[in-house]
CSV table of N, CA and C in Angstrom, one decimal:
chain,number,residue,atom,x,y,z
A,3,MET,N,108.2,9.5,7.7
A,3,MET,CA,107.5,8.3,7.7
A,3,MET,C,107.8,7.4,8.9
A,4,VAL,N,109.1,7.3,9.2
A,4,VAL,CA,109.4,6.5,10.4
A,4,VAL,C,108.9,7.1,11.7
A,5,THR,N,108.9,8.4,11.7
A,5,THR,CA,108.4,9.2,12.9
A,5,THR,C,106.9,8.9,13.1
A,6,ALA,N,106.2,8.8,12.0
A,6,ALA,CA,104.7,8.5,12.1
A,6,ALA,C,104.5,7.1,12.6
A,7,LEU,N,105.3,6.2,12.0
A,7,LEU,CA,105.1,4.8,12.4
A,7,LEU,C,105.5,4.6,13.8
A,8,THR,N,106.5,5.3,14.3
A,8,THR,CA,107.0,5.2,15.7
A,8,THR,C,105.9,5.7,16.6
A,9,ALA,N,105.3,6.8,16.3
A,9,ALA,CA,104.2,7.3,17.1
A,9,ALA,C,103.0,6.4,17.2
A,10,ILE,N,102.7,5.7,16.1
A,10,ILE,CA,101.6,4.7,16.0
A,10,ILE,C,102.0,3.5,16.9
A,11,ARG,N,103.2,3.1,16.8
A,11,ARG,CA,103.6,1.9,17.6
A,11,ARG,C,103.5,2.3,19.1
A,12,LYS,N,104.0,3.4,19.5
A,12,LYS,CA,103.9,3.8,20.9
A,12,LYS,C,102.5,4.0,21.3
A,13,ALA,N,101.6,4.6,20.5
A,13,ALA,CA,100.2,4.8,20.9
A,13,ALA,C,99.5,3.4,21.1
A,14,ARG,N,100.0,2.4,20.4
A,14,ARG,CA,99.4,1.1,20.6
A,14,ARG,C,100.1,0.3,21.7
A,15,GLN,N,101.0,1.0,22.4
A,15,GLN,CA,101.8,0.4,23.5
A,15,GLN,C,102.5,-0.9,23.0
A,16,MET,N,103.0,-0.9,21.8
A,16,MET,CA,103.8,-2.0,21.3
A,16,MET,C,105.3,-1.7,21.4
A,17,THR,N,106.0,-2.7,21.8
A,17,THR,CA,107.5,-2.5,22.0
A,17,THR,C,108.2,-2.6,20.7
A,18,GLN,N,109.4,-2.1,20.6
A,18,GLN,CA,110.2,-2.3,19.4
A,18,GLN,C,110.4,-3.7,19.1
A,19,ALA,N,110.6,-4.5,20.2
A,19,ALA,CA,110.8,-6.0,20.0
A,19,ALA,C,109.6,-6.6,19.4
A,20,GLU,N,108.4,-6.2,19.8
A,20,GLU,CA,107.1,-6.8,19.3
A,20,GLU,C,107.0,-6.4,17.8
A,21,LEU,N,107.2,-5.2,17.5
A,21,LEU,CA,107.1,-4.7,16.1
A,21,LEU,C,108.1,-5.5,15.3
A,22,ALA,N,109.3,-5.6,15.8
A,22,ALA,CA,110.4,-6.3,15.0
A,22,ALA,C,110.0,-7.8,14.7
A,23,GLU,N,109.5,-8.4,15.8
A,23,GLU,CA,109.1,-9.8,15.6
A,23,GLU,C,108.0,-10.0,14.6
A,24,HIS,N,107.0,-9.2,14.6
A,24,HIS,CA,105.9,-9.3,13.7
A,24,HIS,C,106.2,-8.9,12.3
A,25,ALA,N,107.2,-8.0,12.2
A,25,ALA,CA,107.6,-7.5,10.8
A,25,ALA,C,108.8,-8.3,10.3
A,26,GLY,N,109.3,-9.3,11.0
A,26,GLY,CA,110.4,-10.1,10.5
A,26,GLY,C,111.7,-9.3,10.5
A,27,LEU,N,111.9,-8.4,11.5
A,27,LEU,CA,113.1,-7.6,11.6
A,27,LEU,C,113.7,-7.8,12.9
A,28,SER,N,115.0,-7.4,13.1
A,28,SER,CA,115.6,-7.5,14.4
A,28,SER,C,115.2,-6.3,15.2
A,29,ARG,N,115.2,-6.4,16.5
A,29,ARG,CA,114.9,-5.3,17.4
A,29,ARG,C,115.9,-4.1,17.1
A,30,MET,N,117.1,-4.5,16.9
A,30,MET,CA,118.2,-3.5,16.6
A,30,MET,C,117.9,-2.7,15.4
A,31,THR,N,117.3,-3.3,14.3
A,31,THR,CA,116.9,-2.6,13.1
A,31,THR,C,115.9,-1.6,13.4
A,32,VAL,N,114.8,-2.0,14.1
A,32,VAL,CA,113.8,-1.1,14.5
A,32,VAL,C,114.3,0.1,15.3
A,33,GLN,N,115.2,-0.2,16.3
A,33,GLN,CA,115.8,0.8,17.1
A,33,GLN,C,116.6,1.8,16.3
A,34,ARG,N,117.4,1.3,15.4
A,34,ARG,CA,118.2,2.2,14.5
A,34,ARG,C,117.3,3.0,13.6
A,35,LEU,N,116.3,2.4,13.1
A,35,LEU,CA,115.4,3.2,12.2
A,35,LEU,C,114.7,4.3,13.0
A,36,GLU,N,114.2,4.0,14.2
A,36,GLU,CA,113.5,5.0,15.0
A,36,GLU,C,114.5,6.1,15.5
A,37,SER,N,115.7,5.8,15.6
A,37,SER,CA,116.7,6.8,16.1
A,37,SER,C,117.4,7.5,14.9
A,38,ASN,N,116.9,7.3,13.7
A,38,ASN,CA,117.4,7.9,12.5
A,38,ASN,C,118.9,7.4,12.2
A,39,GLY,N,119.2,6.3,12.7
A,39,GLY,CA,120.5,5.7,12.5
A,39,GLY,C,120.6,4.8,11.2
A,40,LEU,N,119.5,4.7,10.5
A,40,LEU,CA,119.5,3.8,9.4
A,40,LEU,C,118.5,4.3,8.4
A,41,ASP,N,118.9,4.3,7.1
A,41,ASP,CA,118.0,4.8,6.0
A,41,ASP,C,117.2,3.6,5.6
A,42,PRO,N,115.9,3.6,5.9
A,42,PRO,CA,115.0,2.4,5.6
A,42,PRO,C,114.8,2.1,4.1
A,43,ARG,N,114.6,0.8,3.8
A,43,ARG,CA,114.2,0.4,2.5
A,43,ARG,C,112.7,0.5,2.5
A,44,LEU,N,112.1,0.8,1.3
A,44,LEU,CA,110.7,0.9,1.2
A,44,LEU,C,110.0,-0.4,1.7
A,45,SER,N,110.6,-1.5,1.4
A,45,SER,CA,110.0,-2.8,1.8
A,45,SER,C,109.9,-2.9,3.3
A,46,THR,N,110.9,-2.4,4.0
A,46,THR,CA,110.9,-2.4,5.5
A,46,THR,C,109.8,-1.5,6.0
A,47,LEU,N,109.7,-0.3,5.4
A,47,LEU,CA,108.6,0.6,5.9
A,47,LEU,C,107.2,0.0,5.6
A,48,GLN,N,107.1,-0.7,4.5
A,48,GLN,CA,105.8,-1.4,4.1
A,48,GLN,C,105.5,-2.5,5.1
A,49,GLU,N,106.5,-3.2,5.5
A,49,GLU,CA,106.2,-4.3,6.5
A,49,GLU,C,105.9,-3.7,7.9
A,50,MET,N,106.6,-2.7,8.3
A,50,MET,CA,106.3,-2.1,9.6
A,50,MET,C,104.8,-1.5,9.5
A,51,ALA,N,104.5,-0.9,8.5
A,51,ALA,CA,103.1,-0.3,8.3
A,51,ALA,C,102.1,-1.4,8.4
A,52,ARG,N,102.4,-2.5,7.7
A,52,ARG,CA,101.4,-3.6,7.7
A,52,ARG,C,101.1,-4.1,9.1
A,53,VAL,N,102.2,-4.3,9.9
A,53,VAL,CA,102.1,-4.8,11.3
A,53,VAL,C,101.2,-3.8,12.1
A,54,LEU,N,101.4,-2.5,11.8
A,54,LEU,CA,100.7,-1.4,12.5
A,54,LEU,C,99.3,-1.1,11.9
A,55,GLU,N,98.9,-1.9,10.9
A,55,GLU,CA,97.6,-1.8,10.3
A,55,GLU,C,97.5,-0.4,9.6
A,56,GLN,N,98.6,0.0,8.9
A,56,GLN,CA,98.6,1.2,8.2
A,56,GLN,C,98.9,0.9,6.7
A,57,GLU,N,98.7,1.9,5.9
A,57,GLU,CA,99.0,1.7,4.4
A,57,GLU,C,99.9,2.9,4.0
A,58,LEU,N,101.0,2.6,3.3
A,58,LEU,CA,101.8,3.7,2.8
A,58,LEU,C,101.2,4.0,1.4
A,59,VAL,N,101.0,5.3,1.2
A,59,VAL,CA,100.4,5.8,0.0
A,59,VAL,C,101.3,6.9,-0.6
A,60,THR,N,101.4,6.9,-1.9
A,60,THR,CA,102.1,8.0,-2.6
A,60,THR,C,101.0,8.8,-3.4
A,61,ILE,N,101.3,10.1,-3.4
A,61,ILE,CA,100.3,11.0,-4.0
A,61,ILE,C,101.1,11.9,-5.0
A,62,PRO,N,100.7,11.9,-6.3
A,62,PRO,CA,101.4,12.7,-7.3
A,62,PRO,C,101.5,14.1,-6.8
A,63,ARG,N,102.6,14.8,-7.0
A,63,ARG,CA,102.8,16.2,-6.6
A,63,ARG,C,101.7,17.1,-7.0
A,64,HIS,N,101.3,16.9,-8.3
A,64,HIS,CA,100.3,17.9,-8.8
A,64,HIS,C,98.9,17.7,-8.1
A,65,LEU,N,98.8,16.6,-7.3
A,65,LEU,CA,97.5,16.4,-6.6
A,65,LEU,C,97.6,16.7,-5.1
A,66,HIS,N,98.8,17.1,-4.6
A,66,HIS,CA,99.0,17.4,-3.2
A,66,HIS,C,98.0,18.4,-2.6
A,67,GLY,N,97.8,19.5,-3.3
A,67,GLY,CA,96.9,20.5,-2.8
A,67,GLY,C,95.5,20.0,-2.7
A,68,SER,N,95.0,19.3,-3.7
A,68,SER,CA,93.7,18.8,-3.7
A,68,SER,C,93.5,17.7,-2.6
A,69,PHE,N,94.5,16.9,-2.4
A,69,PHE,CA,94.4,15.9,-1.4
A,69,PHE,C,94.4,16.5,0.0
A,70,HIS,N,95.2,17.5,0.2
A,70,HIS,CA,95.2,18.2,1.5
A,70,HIS,C,93.9,18.9,1.8
A,71,GLU,N,93.3,19.5,0.8
A,71,GLU,CA,92.0,20.1,0.9
A,71,GLU,C,90.9,19.0,1.3
A,72,TRP,N,90.9,17.9,0.6
A,72,TRP,CA,90.0,16.8,0.8
A,72,TRP,C,90.2,16.3,2.2
A,73,LEU,N,91.4,16.1,2.7
A,73,LEU,CA,91.7,15.6,4.0
A,73,LEU,C,91.2,16.5,5.1
A,74,ALA,N,91.5,17.8,4.9
A,74,ALA,CA,91.0,18.8,5.8
A,74,ALA,C,89.5,18.8,6.0
A,75,ALA,N,88.8,18.6,4.8
A,75,ALA,CA,87.3,18.6,4.9
A,75,ALA,C,86.8,17.3,5.6
A,76,GLN,N,87.5,16.2,5.3
A,76,GLN,CA,87.1,15.0,6.0
A,76,GLN,C,87.3,15.1,7.5
A,77,THR,N,88.5,15.6,7.9
A,77,THR,CA,88.8,15.8,9.3
A,77,THR,C,87.8,16.7,10.0
A,78,ALA,N,87.4,17.8,9.3
A,78,ALA,CA,86.4,18.8,9.9
A,78,ALA,C,85.1,18.1,10.1
A,79,HIS,N,84.8,17.1,9.3
A,79,HIS,CA,83.5,16.4,9.4
A,79,HIS,C,83.6,15.1,10.3
A,80,GLY,N,84.8,14.9,10.9
A,80,GLY,CA,85.0,13.8,11.7
A,80,GLY,C,85.0,12.5,11.0
A,81,LYS,N,85.4,12.5,9.8
A,81,LYS,CA,85.4,11.3,8.9
A,81,LYS,C,86.7,10.5,8.8
A,82,THR,N,87.7,10.9,9.6
A,82,THR,CA,89.0,10.2,9.6
A,82,THR,C,89.2,9.6,10.9
A,83,HIS,N,90.2,8.6,10.9
A,83,HIS,CA,90.6,7.9,12.1
A,83,HIS,C,92.0,8.3,12.4
A,84,PRO,N,92.3,8.3,13.7
A,84,PRO,CA,93.8,8.6,14.1
A,84,PRO,C,94.7,7.5,13.6
Protein backbone atom coordinates (compact mmCIF):
# COMPACT_ATOMS: atom_id res chain seq x y z
CA MET A 1 0.00 0.00 0.00
CA VAL A 2 2.73 2.45 0.96
CA THR A 3 4.63 1.53 -2.21
CA ALA A 4 1.61 2.43 -4.34
CA LEU A 5 1.07 5.73 -2.51
CA THR A 6 4.78 6.56 -2.89
CA ALA A 7 4.61 5.91 -6.64
CA ILE A 8 1.56 8.17 -6.93
CA ARG A 9 3.26 10.90 -4.90
CA LYS A 10 6.34 10.76 -7.13
CA ALA A 11 4.25 10.70 -10.33
CA ARG A 12 2.61 13.91 -9.15
CA GLN A 13 6.03 15.39 -8.42
CA MET A 14 5.02 15.97 -4.81
CA THR A 15 7.74 15.99 -2.19
CA GLN A 16 7.60 14.05 1.05
CA ALA A 17 7.43 17.39 2.85
CA GLU A 18 4.41 18.51 0.80
CA LEU A 19 2.58 15.24 1.38
CA ALA A 20 3.40 15.41 5.08
CA GLU A 21 2.15 18.99 5.39
CA HIS A 22 -1.18 18.29 3.65
CA ALA A 23 -1.69 15.02 5.56
CA GLY A 24 -0.85 16.50 8.96
CA LEU A 25 2.24 14.32 9.35
CA SER A 26 5.89 15.06 9.87
CA ARG A 27 8.23 14.72 6.90
CA MET A 28 10.19 12.20 8.95
CA THR A 29 7.07 10.04 9.35
CA VAL A 30 6.50 10.00 5.58
CA GLN A 31 10.19 9.23 5.00
CA ARG A 32 10.13 6.35 7.48
CA LEU A 33 6.91 4.95 6.01
CA GLU A 34 8.30 5.06 2.49
CA SER A 35 11.54 3.36 3.53
CA ASN A 36 9.63 0.60 5.36
CA GLY A 37 11.00 1.82 8.68
CA LEU A 38 7.57 2.28 10.21
CA ASP A 39 4.44 0.14 10.28
CA PRO A 40 1.65 2.57 9.30
CA ARG A 41 -1.67 2.96 11.03
CA LEU A 42 -4.73 2.65 8.82
CA SER A 43 -5.68 6.24 9.62
CA THR A 44 -2.26 7.42 8.39
CA LEU A 45 -2.66 5.54 5.10
CA GLN A 46 -6.17 6.94 4.69
CA GLU A 47 -4.94 10.49 5.18
CA MET A 48 -2.06 10.04 2.74
CA ALA A 49 -4.48 8.55 0.20
CA ARG A 50 -6.89 11.46 0.68
CA VAL A 51 -4.14 13.98 -0.07
CA LEU A 52 -3.20 12.01 -3.19
CA GLU A 53 -6.88 11.84 -4.26
CA GLN A 54 -7.00 8.07 -3.80
CA GLU A 55 -9.39 5.78 -1.97
CA LEU A 56 -8.39 2.78 0.11
CA VAL A 57 -10.75 -0.11 -0.54
CA THR A 58 -11.05 -3.54 1.01
CA ILE A 59 -12.36 -6.46 -0.98
CA PRO A 60 -13.63 -9.62 0.70
CA ARG A 61 -11.36 -12.55 -0.14
CA HIS A 62 -14.14 -14.54 -1.73
CA LEU A 63 -14.61 -11.72 -4.26
CA HIS A 64 -10.93 -11.22 -5.20
CA GLY A 65 -11.18 -13.36 -8.36
CA SER A 66 -14.32 -11.61 -9.57
CA PHE A 67 -12.86 -8.19 -8.84
CA HIS A 68 -9.62 -8.91 -10.70
CA GLU A 69 -11.58 -10.21 -13.70
CA TRP A 70 -13.73 -7.08 -13.70
CA LEU A 71 -10.68 -4.82 -13.37
CA ALA A 72 -8.90 -6.60 -16.24
CA ALA A 73 -11.98 -6.13 -18.43
CA GLN A 74 -12.21 -2.44 -17.55
CA THR A 75 -8.52 -1.94 -18.25
CA ALA A 76 -8.79 -3.75 -21.60
CA HIS A 77 -11.56 -1.34 -22.60
CA GLY A 78 -9.63 1.72 -21.42
CA LYS A 79 -12.10 2.49 -18.65
CA THR A 80 -9.67 2.95 -15.77
CA HIS A 81 -7.42 5.80 -14.75
CA PRO A 82 -3.79 5.50 -13.60
